[in-house]
mmCIF file of C-alpha atoms and ligand atoms in Angstrom:
data_model
loop_
_atom_site.group_PDB
_atom_site.id
_atom_site.type_symbol
_atom_site.label_atom_id
_atom_site.label_comp_id
_atom_site.label_asym_id
_atom_site.label_seq_id
_atom_site.Cartn_x
_atom_site.Cartn_y
_atom_site.Cartn_z
ATOM 1 C CA MET S 1 33.492 -7.423 4.435
ATOM 2 C CA PRO S 2 31.133 -5.665 2.010
ATOM 3 C CA ALA S 3 27.991 -7.463 1.344
ATOM 4 C CA VAL S 4 27.782 -9.204 -2.034
ATOM 5 C CA PRO S 5 24.899 -7.699 -3.950
ATOM 6 C CA LEU S 6 22.031 -10.193 -4.357
ATOM 7 C CA SER S 7 22.026 -9.789 -8.006
ATOM 8 C CA ARG S 8 25.472 -11.294 -8.147
ATOM 9 C CA GLU S 9 25.163 -13.783 -5.305
ATOM 10 C CA GLY S 10 21.815 -15.228 -6.444
ATOM 11 C CA SER S 11 22.163 -15.306 -10.217
ATOM 12 C CA MET S 12 22.708 -18.152 -12.638
ATOM 13 C CA LYS S 13 25.303 -17.169 -15.175
ATOM 14 C CA ILE S 14 24.913 -18.148 -18.824
ATOM 15 C CA LEU S 15 27.688 -17.743 -21.359
ATOM 16 C CA VAL S 16 26.971 -18.196 -25.044
ATOM 17 C CA LEU S 17 29.972 -20.050 -26.346
ATOM 18 C CA GLY S 18 28.780 -20.750 -29.848
ATOM 19 C CA ALA S 19 25.682 -19.304 -31.455
ATOM 20 C CA ALA S 20 26.001 -20.918 -34.918
ATOM 21 C CA ALA S 21 24.750 -24.249 -36.116
ATOM 22 C CA GLY S 22 26.948 -27.133 -37.464
ATOM 23 C CA GLY S 23 29.701 -25.699 -39.714
ATOM 24 C CA GLY S 24 29.769 -22.287 -37.850
ATOM 25 C CA PHE S 25 29.796 -18.870 -39.533
ATOM 26 C CA PRO S 26 31.561 -18.656 -41.865
ATOM 27 C CA GLN S 27 31.503 -22.314 -42.692
ATOM 28 C CA TRP S 28 34.941 -23.573 -43.870
ATOM 29 C CA ASN S 29 33.806 -23.901 -47.508
ATOM 30 C CA GLY S 30 31.282 -21.060 -47.492
ATOM 31 C CA ASN S 31 31.925 -19.000 -50.628
ATOM 32 C CA ASP S 32 28.927 -16.768 -50.527
ATOM 33 C CA ALA S 33 28.478 -13.043 -49.765
ATOM 34 C CA ALA S 34 27.878 -13.491 -46.071
ATOM 35 C CA ALA S 35 30.914 -15.706 -45.681
ATOM 36 C CA ASP S 36 32.955 -13.026 -47.507
ATOM 37 C CA ARG S 37 31.688 -10.344 -45.205
ATOM 38 C CA ALA S 38 32.479 -12.405 -42.085
ATOM 39 C CA ARG S 39 36.044 -13.041 -43.228
ATOM 40 C CA ALA S 40 36.489 -9.403 -44.159
ATOM 41 C CA GLY S 41 35.749 -8.317 -40.617
ATOM 42 C CA ASP S 42 32.368 -6.658 -41.416
ATOM 43 C CA ALA S 43 30.904 -5.621 -38.060
ATOM 44 C CA GLN S 44 27.472 -6.589 -39.309
ATOM 45 C CA ALA S 45 28.520 -10.142 -40.148
ATOM 46 C CA ARG S 46 30.435 -11.301 -37.107
ATOM 47 C CA PRO S 47 31.854 -14.834 -37.058
ATOM 48 C CA GLN S 48 30.101 -17.260 -34.685
ATOM 49 C CA THR S 49 31.364 -20.653 -33.472
ATOM 50 C CA GLN S 50 29.295 -23.808 -33.151
ATOM 51 C CA SER S 51 26.398 -24.447 -30.898
ATOM 52 C CA SER S 52 27.150 -24.438 -27.149
ATOM 53 C CA ILE S 53 26.450 -22.564 -23.856
ATOM 54 C CA ALA S 54 27.996 -22.789 -20.417
ATOM 55 C CA VAL S 55 26.104 -22.194 -17.217
ATOM 56 C CA SER S 56 27.284 -21.656 -13.637
ATOM 57 C CA ALA S 57 25.539 -21.279 -10.330
ATOM 58 C CA ASP S 58 28.505 -19.919 -8.477
ATOM 59 C CA GLY S 59 30.650 -18.289 -11.146
ATOM 60 C CA ARG S 60 33.400 -20.627 -10.388
ATOM 61 C CA ARG S 61 32.422 -24.124 -11.744
ATOM 62 C CA TRP S 62 30.717 -24.441 -15.095
ATOM 63 C CA VAL S 63 28.489 -26.888 -16.758
ATOM 64 C CA LEU S 64 28.886 -27.170 -20.583
ATOM 65 C CA PHE S 65 25.768 -27.636 -22.619
ATOM 66 C CA ASN S 66 26.783 -29.435 -25.767
ATOM 67 C CA ALA S 67 30.439 -29.849 -26.750
ATOM 68 C CA SER S 68 31.049 -28.249 -30.041
ATOM 69 C CA PRO S 69 33.983 -28.966 -32.425
ATOM 70 C CA ASP S 70 35.066 -25.386 -31.644
ATOM 71 C CA LEU S 71 35.362 -25.991 -27.918
ATOM 72 C CA ARG S 72 39.024 -25.408 -27.714
ATOM 73 C CA GLN S 73 38.643 -22.013 -29.167
ATOM 74 C CA GLN S 74 35.551 -21.286 -27.058
ATOM 75 C CA ILE S 75 37.564 -22.000 -23.899
ATOM 76 C CA ASN S 76 40.351 -19.796 -25.031
ATOM 77 C CA ASP S 77 37.946 -17.031 -25.859
ATOM 78 C CA ASN S 78 36.220 -17.102 -22.408
ATOM 79 C CA ALA S 79 38.372 -16.317 -19.373
ATOM 80 C CA ALA S 80 35.771 -17.790 -17.043
ATOM 81 C CA LEU S 81 36.633 -21.252 -18.443
ATOM 82 C CA TRP S 82 40.369 -20.958 -17.965
ATOM 83 C CA PRO S 83 42.196 -22.897 -15.256
ATOM 84 C CA LYS S 84 42.499 -20.739 -12.178
ATOM 85 C CA ALA S 85 45.750 -19.987 -10.294
ATOM 86 C CA GLY S 86 46.191 -22.265 -7.317
ATOM 87 C CA ASP S 87 44.079 -25.030 -8.693
ATOM 88 C CA GLY S 88 47.118 -27.122 -9.706
ATOM 89 C CA LEU S 89 49.019 -27.642 -12.925
ATOM 90 C CA ARG S 90 46.095 -29.366 -14.652
ATOM 91 C CA ALA S 91 42.769 -27.868 -13.811
ATOM 92 C CA SER S 92 39.515 -26.634 -15.381
ATOM 93 C CA PRO S 93 36.362 -24.814 -14.236
ATOM 94 C CA LEU S 94 34.389 -27.167 -16.546
ATOM 95 C CA ALA S 95 33.029 -29.859 -14.297
ATOM 96 C CA ALA S 96 30.265 -31.472 -16.385
ATOM 97 C CA VAL S 97 28.909 -31.703 -19.866
ATOM 98 C CA VAL S 98 25.254 -32.162 -20.751
ATOM 99 C CA LEU S 99 24.229 -33.208 -24.294
ATOM 100 C CA THR S 100 21.015 -32.597 -25.996
ATOM 101 C CA ASN S 101 21.596 -34.881 -28.980
ATOM 102 C CA ALA S 102 24.342 -36.747 -30.832
ATOM 103 C CA ASP S 103 24.816 -34.297 -33.672
ATOM 104 C CA VAL S 104 28.426 -33.646 -34.690
ATOM 105 C CA ASP S 105 28.169 -30.016 -33.681
ATOM 106 C CA HIS S 106 27.135 -31.131 -30.130
ATOM 107 C CA VAL S 107 29.447 -34.109 -29.349
ATOM 108 C CA ALA S 108 32.640 -33.660 -31.392
ATOM 109 C CA GLY S 109 33.987 -31.316 -28.781
ATOM 110 C CA LEU S 110 34.152 -34.102 -26.323
ATOM 111 C CA LEU S 111 37.362 -35.166 -28.017
ATOM 112 C CA ASN S 112 38.892 -31.831 -26.880
ATOM 113 C CA LEU S 113 38.302 -32.873 -23.227
ATOM 114 C CA ARG S 114 40.504 -35.980 -23.353
ATOM 115 C CA GLU S 115 43.440 -34.830 -21.219
ATOM 116 C CA SER S 116 42.640 -37.034 -18.182
ATOM 117 C CA GLN S 117 40.646 -34.393 -16.514
ATOM 118 C CA LYS S 118 37.773 -35.243 -14.114
ATOM 119 C CA LEU S 119 34.412 -34.728 -15.741
ATOM 120 C CA ALA S 120 30.841 -35.908 -15.759
ATOM 121 C CA VAL S 121 28.996 -36.324 -19.138
ATOM 122 C CA TYR S 122 25.207 -36.418 -19.041
ATOM 123 C CA GLY S 123 22.914 -37.443 -21.799
ATOM 124 C CA HIS S 124 19.944 -39.509 -22.773
ATOM 125 C CA ALA S 125 20.779 -43.284 -22.951
ATOM 126 C CA ARG S 126 20.360 -43.137 -26.740
ATOM 127 C CA VAL S 127 23.114 -40.509 -26.920
ATOM 128 C CA LEU S 128 25.403 -42.203 -24.397
ATOM 129 C CA ASP S 129 24.945 -45.503 -26.264
ATOM 130 C CA MET S 130 26.144 -43.810 -29.483
ATOM 131 C CA LEU S 131 29.206 -42.579 -27.580
ATOM 132 C CA ALA S 132 29.818 -46.095 -26.340
ATOM 133 C CA ARG S 133 29.517 -47.527 -29.759
ATOM 134 C CA ASN S 134 32.107 -45.160 -31.192
ATOM 135 C CA SER S 135 35.377 -46.125 -29.644
ATOM 136 C CA ILE S 136 37.119 -42.809 -30.484
ATOM 137 C CA PHE S 137 35.185 -41.423 -27.477
ATOM 138 C CA ASN S 138 37.204 -43.857 -25.306
ATOM 139 C CA VAL S 139 39.836 -41.009 -25.313
ATOM 140 C CA LEU S 140 37.590 -39.760 -22.477
ATOM 141 C CA ASN S 141 39.408 -41.953 -20.020
ATOM 142 C CA PRO S 142 36.782 -43.701 -17.828
ATOM 143 C CA ALA S 143 39.135 -43.402 -14.879
ATOM 144 C CA PHE S 144 38.499 -39.661 -15.070
ATOM 145 C CA VAL S 145 35.211 -39.210 -16.933
ATOM 146 C CA ALA S 146 31.832 -40.556 -15.670
ATOM 147 C CA ARG S 147 28.979 -40.987 -18.120
ATOM 148 C CA ARG S 148 25.511 -40.636 -16.678
ATOM 149 C CA ALA S 149 22.224 -41.191 -18.345
ATOM 150 C CA PHE S 150 19.274 -38.964 -17.620
ATOM 151 C CA GLY S 151 15.642 -39.805 -17.932
ATOM 152 C CA LEU S 152 13.010 -37.786 -19.643
ATOM 153 C CA GLU S 153 10.695 -35.719 -17.547
ATOM 154 C CA THR S 154 12.934 -36.319 -14.488
ATOM 155 C CA LYS S 155 14.783 -33.597 -12.612
ATOM 156 C CA GLN S 156 18.486 -34.445 -12.693
ATOM 157 C CA VAL S 157 20.928 -32.686 -10.355
ATOM 158 C CA ILE S 158 24.219 -32.073 -12.165
ATOM 159 C CA ARG S 159 27.178 -33.273 -10.154
ATOM 160 C CA ASP S 160 30.891 -33.246 -10.833
ATOM 161 C CA ARG S 161 32.766 -36.507 -11.263
ATOM 162 C CA ASP S 162 33.119 -36.918 -7.481
ATOM 163 C CA GLY S 163 29.529 -36.358 -6.871
ATOM 164 C CA HIS S 164 29.543 -32.754 -5.667
ATOM 165 C CA ASP S 165 26.345 -30.863 -6.531
ATOM 166 C CA LEU S 166 27.176 -28.074 -9.019
ATOM 167 C CA GLY S 167 24.027 -26.136 -8.110
ATOM 168 C CA ILE S 168 22.505 -26.737 -11.514
ATOM 169 C CA ALA S 169 19.730 -29.164 -12.340
ATOM 170 C CA VAL S 170 18.130 -30.154 -15.689
ATOM 171 C CA ARG S 171 14.716 -31.469 -16.605
ATOM 172 C CA PRO S 172 15.027 -33.097 -20.080
ATOM 173 C CA PHE S 173 12.067 -33.507 -22.329
ATOM 174 C CA ALA S 174 11.619 -35.024 -25.816
ATOM 175 C CA VAL S 175 11.018 -32.516 -28.568
ATOM 176 C CA PRO S 176 10.070 -33.235 -32.195
ATOM 177 C CA GLY S 177 13.291 -33.739 -34.139
ATOM 178 C CA LYS S 178 15.442 -36.216 -35.866
ATOM 179 C CA VAL S 179 18.183 -38.602 -35.088
ATOM 180 C CA ALA S 180 21.750 -37.251 -35.830
ATOM 181 C CA LEU S 181 22.426 -36.950 -39.522
ATOM 182 C CA TRP S 182 25.197 -39.475 -39.341
ATOM 183 C CA LEU S 183 22.932 -42.045 -37.640
ATOM 184 C CA GLU S 184 19.997 -41.781 -40.000
ATOM 185 C CA ASP S 185 18.515 -45.068 -41.237
ATOM 186 C CA ALA S 186 16.834 -44.400 -44.523
ATOM 187 C CA LYS S 187 14.824 -47.595 -44.303
ATOM 188 C CA ALA S 188 13.382 -46.978 -40.787
ATOM 189 C CA PRO S 189 10.323 -44.841 -40.043
ATOM 190 C CA ASN S 190 11.221 -41.256 -39.437
ATOM 191 C CA LEU S 191 14.828 -42.152 -40.306
ATOM 192 C CA GLY S 192 15.162 -44.290 -37.150
ATOM 193 C CA THR S 193 14.364 -41.385 -34.798
ATOM 194 C CA LEU S 194 13.129 -42.396 -31.283
ATOM 195 C CA ALA S 195 12.248 -40.298 -28.218
ATOM 196 C CA GLY S 196 15.415 -39.105 -26.560
ATOM 197 C CA ASP S 197 17.364 -38.541 -29.761
ATOM 198 C CA THR S 198 16.775 -34.786 -29.425
ATOM 199 C CA VAL S 199 15.819 -33.285 -26.107
ATOM 200 C CA GLY S 200 15.097 -29.839 -24.829
ATOM 201 C CA LEU S 201 16.242 -28.876 -21.298
ATOM 202 C CA GLU S 202 14.796 -26.845 -18.467
ATOM 203 C CA ILE S 203 17.888 -25.766 -16.664
ATOM 204 C CA SER S 204 17.573 -24.509 -13.079
ATOM 205 C CA GLY S 205 19.818 -23.085 -10.430
ATOM 206 C CA ASN S 206 19.742 -20.478 -7.622
ATOM 207 C CA GLY S 207 15.935 -20.482 -7.776
ATOM 208 C CA ARG S 208 15.728 -19.557 -11.394
ATOM 209 C CA SER S 209 15.157 -21.478 -14.586
ATOM 210 C CA PHE S 210 15.330 -21.152 -18.300
ATOM 211 C CA PHE S 211 14.990 -23.336 -21.404
ATOM 212 C CA TYR S 212 17.667 -24.497 -23.825
ATOM 213 C CA ILE S 213 16.289 -25.960 -27.081
ATOM 214 C CA PRO S 214 18.768 -25.761 -29.711
ATOM 215 C CA GLY S 215 17.042 -28.229 -31.974
ATOM 216 C CA CYS S 216 13.280 -28.552 -32.359
ATOM 217 C CA ALA S 217 11.209 -29.454 -35.460
ATOM 218 C CA ALA S 218 7.724 -28.326 -34.443
ATOM 219 C CA MET S 219 5.747 -26.475 -31.745
ATOM 220 C CA THR S 220 3.482 -28.985 -30.091
ATOM 221 C CA GLN S 221 0.696 -28.265 -27.599
ATOM 222 C CA ASP S 222 2.845 -29.930 -24.911
ATOM 223 C CA LEU S 223 5.767 -27.722 -25.680
ATOM 224 C CA ALA S 224 3.720 -24.540 -25.841
ATOM 225 C CA GLN S 225 2.319 -25.347 -22.383
ATOM 226 C CA ARG S 226 5.716 -26.019 -21.011
ATOM 227 C CA LEU S 227 7.196 -22.765 -22.316
ATOM 228 C CA ALA S 228 4.247 -20.483 -21.520
ATOM 229 C CA GLY S 229 5.360 -17.770 -19.174
ATOM 230 C CA ALA S 230 9.039 -18.827 -19.087
ATOM 231 C CA LYS S 231 11.548 -16.046 -18.152
ATOM 232 C CA LEU S 232 14.032 -16.990 -20.811
ATOM 233 C CA VAL S 233 14.117 -19.408 -23.747
ATOM 234 C CA PHE S 234 17.076 -20.180 -26.155
ATOM 235 C CA PHE S 235 15.401 -21.783 -29.198
ATOM 236 C CA ASP S 236 16.358 -23.325 -32.511
ATOM 237 C CA GLY S 237 17.321 -20.592 -34.942
ATOM 238 C CA THR S 238 18.837 -22.872 -37.580
ATOM 239 C CA LEU S 239 17.022 -21.372 -40.678
ATOM 240 C CA TRP S 240 15.065 -18.248 -41.251
ATOM 241 C CA ARG S 241 12.748 -19.988 -43.679
ATOM 242 C CA ASP S 242 12.297 -23.713 -44.435
ATOM 243 C CA ASP S 243 13.623 -23.716 -48.040
ATOM 244 C CA GLU S 244 16.366 -21.174 -47.422
ATOM 245 C CA MET S 245 19.281 -23.500 -48.314
ATOM 246 C CA ILE S 246 17.628 -24.620 -51.497
ATOM 247 C CA VAL S 247 16.661 -21.149 -52.653
ATOM 248 C CA ALA S 248 20.220 -19.996 -51.908
ATOM 249 C CA GLY S 249 21.638 -22.823 -53.947
ATOM 250 C CA MET S 250 23.694 -23.925 -50.904
ATOM 251 C CA GLY S 251 21.944 -27.117 -50.040
ATOM 252 C CA THR S 252 19.261 -29.623 -50.946
ATOM 253 C CA LYS S 253 17.455 -30.014 -47.715
ATOM 254 C CA THR S 254 14.642 -28.202 -46.067
ATOM 255 C CA GLY S 255 14.812 -27.304 -42.393
ATOM 256 C CA GLN S 256 12.019 -29.793 -41.678
ATOM 257 C CA ARG S 257 14.134 -32.534 -43.290
ATOM 258 C CA MET S 258 16.917 -31.631 -40.997
ATOM 259 C CA GLY S 259 14.668 -31.645 -37.912
ATOM 260 C CA HIS S 260 14.439 -27.888 -37.427
ATOM 261 C CA MET S 261 11.514 -25.511 -37.478
ATOM 262 C CA SER S 262 12.312 -22.204 -39.090
ATOM 263 C CA CYS S 263 12.428 -18.786 -37.436
ATOM 264 C CA ASP S 264 9.535 -17.283 -39.430
ATOM 265 C CA THR S 265 7.225 -19.964 -38.158
ATOM 266 C CA THR S 266 8.764 -19.979 -34.674
ATOM 267 C CA ILE S 267 7.977 -16.238 -34.259
ATOM 268 C CA VAL S 268 4.298 -16.902 -34.972
ATOM 269 C CA ALA S 269 4.322 -20.055 -32.746
ATOM 270 C CA PHE S 270 5.717 -18.092 -29.725
ATOM 271 C CA ARG S 271 3.501 -15.039 -30.130
ATOM 272 C CA GLU S 272 1.001 -15.893 -27.356
ATOM 273 C CA LEU S 273 3.327 -17.728 -24.991
ATOM 274 C CA GLY S 274 4.214 -14.659 -22.799
ATOM 275 C CA ILE S 275 7.918 -15.412 -22.570
ATOM 276 C CA GLY S 276 10.197 -12.868 -21.002
ATOM 277 C CA ARG S 277 13.318 -13.127 -23.227
ATOM 278 C CA LYS S 278 13.464 -15.115 -26.386
ATOM 279 C CA LEU S 279 16.733 -15.842 -28.123
ATOM 280 C CA PHE S 280 17.541 -17.664 -31.334
ATOM 281 C CA ILE S 281 20.547 -19.875 -31.126
ATOM 282 C CA HIS S 282 22.071 -22.522 -33.399
ATOM 283 C CA LEU S 283 22.011 -20.367 -36.476
ATOM 284 C CA ASN S 284 22.957 -21.893 -39.800
ATOM 285 C CA ASN S 285 25.376 -19.857 -41.936
ATOM 286 C CA THR S 286 22.515 -19.202 -44.496
ATOM 287 C CA ASN S 287 20.358 -17.581 -41.876
ATOM 288 C CA PRO S 288 19.945 -13.766 -42.563
ATOM 289 C CA LEU S 289 19.667 -13.329 -38.781
ATOM 290 C CA LEU S 290 23.450 -13.527 -38.707
ATOM 291 C CA ILE S 291 23.566 -10.258 -40.590
ATOM 292 C CA GLY S 292 23.154 -7.417 -38.151
ATOM 293 C CA ASN S 293 21.296 -5.070 -40.388
ATOM 294 C CA SER S 294 19.223 -7.508 -42.421
ATOM 295 C CA PRO S 295 15.467 -6.949 -42.851
ATOM 296 C CA GLU S 296 14.855 -10.403 -41.269
ATOM 297 C CA ARG S 297 16.807 -9.360 -38.160
ATOM 298 C CA HIS S 298 14.857 -6.196 -37.809
ATOM 299 C CA GLN S 299 11.710 -8.286 -38.186
ATOM 300 C CA ALA S 300 12.744 -10.702 -35.434
ATOM 301 C CA LEU S 301 13.738 -7.848 -33.108
ATOM 302 C CA ALA S 302 10.385 -6.130 -33.758
ATOM 303 C CA ALA S 303 8.666 -9.353 -32.740
ATOM 304 C CA GLY S 304 10.607 -9.320 -29.399
ATOM 305 C CA TRP S 305 13.332 -11.792 -30.278
ATOM 306 C CA GLU S 306 17.031 -11.506 -29.733
ATOM 307 C CA VAL S 307 19.756 -13.192 -31.633
ATOM 308 C CA ALA S 308 22.350 -14.900 -29.485
ATOM 309 C CA HIS S 309 25.993 -14.359 -30.341
ATOM 310 C CA ASP S 310 29.336 -15.695 -29.216
ATOM 311 C CA GLY S 311 30.457 -14.092 -25.916
ATOM 312 C CA MET S 312 26.997 -12.999 -24.960
ATOM 313 C CA GLU S 313 26.547 -13.149 -21.114
ATOM 314 C CA ILE S 314 23.294 -13.342 -19.249
ATOM 315 C CA ALA S 315 22.732 -13.341 -15.523
ATOM 316 C CA LEU S 316 19.454 -14.792 -14.533
ATOM 317 C CA GLU S 317 18.800 -12.924 -11.288
ATOM 318 C CA HIS S 318 17.354 -14.483 -8.154
ATOM 319 C CA ALA S 319 13.651 -13.873 -7.693
ATOM 320 C CA LEU S 320 14.334 -11.852 -4.520
ATOM 321 C CA ALA S 321 16.665 -9.553 -6.410
ATOM 322 C CA GLU S 322 14.116 -9.034 -9.095
ATOM 323 C CA ALA S 323 11.438 -8.227 -6.575
ATOM 324 C CA GLY S 324 13.726 -5.520 -5.144
ATOM 325 C CA ILE S 325 13.918 -7.217 -1.766
HETATM 326 C C1 LIG A 1 21.674 -30.227 -37.311
HETATM 327 O O1 LIG A 1 21.581 -29.501 -36.333
HETATM 328 O O2 LIG A 1 20.854 -30.445 -38.162
HETATM 329 C C2 LIG A 1 22.979 -31.011 -37.517
HETATM 330 O O3 LIG A 1 23.987 -30.434 -36.601
HETATM 331 C C3 LIG A 1 23.357 -31.091 -38.867
HETATM 332 C C4 LIG A 1 24.734 -31.721 -39.037
HETATM 333 O O4 LIG A 1 25.040 -32.635 -38.266
HETATM 334 O O5 LIG A 1 25.464 -31.258 -39.865
HETATM 335 MN MN1 LIG A 2 23.205 -28.893 -35.182
#
């Protein structure tokens, strides 16, 4: 039998299922030039679905990170997530879901996973409590779907519903942010936000790790130290500049009000962190980074950033493979 090359055997595979923020690109009611270009099939304005990645240690079983309202389409668009011949008449390579917050674009897709399929759903207790309080999520039949709370700053091995280790672990940590829009309490300090409402994740498997932080309102010293020297970081790319929606006449909120730092400040904040690959993800439909030949996109690329897109695949190679051993 030919030897499996290390680079395949030892990698952690990442699939970008959805690179856009809530609403996707184009947004259903978007009636601006960028939306027109996306609908017209302009190669420089490619449609993107809502915020999610999938990760696998073995290329066979996958862990979903956030469940977007576009999940059904995302599964249909990615053959790796299709049921496999021989696995029975009802089957899925998706074995677990990990949630970073309770935003609509990150939890609504759970409703697509309701067909009595074994799954494990992981999230902070604040997020799982929200699911418990909203009885529509009871369509995730508890006889098939386990809900498991993770702690902050604790390594959590991700297991399927039956307890089998999927070869992926996460270390969740609180990041500056905001409680989900639909859970905001106008009378409470910081709209009722508490630690755990928005987490970043260090995701590890096969001896490699990377960071997935689709929502973050500020670069703190703690976060900078955590990220310094990382091989790969996916980071909040919601807005290019903080007042972009207001200036465009397409919204009344700043990025800060929504719990997001903007790409122009993020680029500066990351400059000295020595990160291998930096990718913006969770892009709002107003973000000019969605336009392939925009000046802002050129600026981001010149600063060493990439812009994630639907269908993007990354294999994080095993350290041995990288060292040429
Ligand atoms: C966000 O990322 O700020 C939220 O997804 C916004 C929303 O829920 O529409
Ligand atoms: Mn969002």
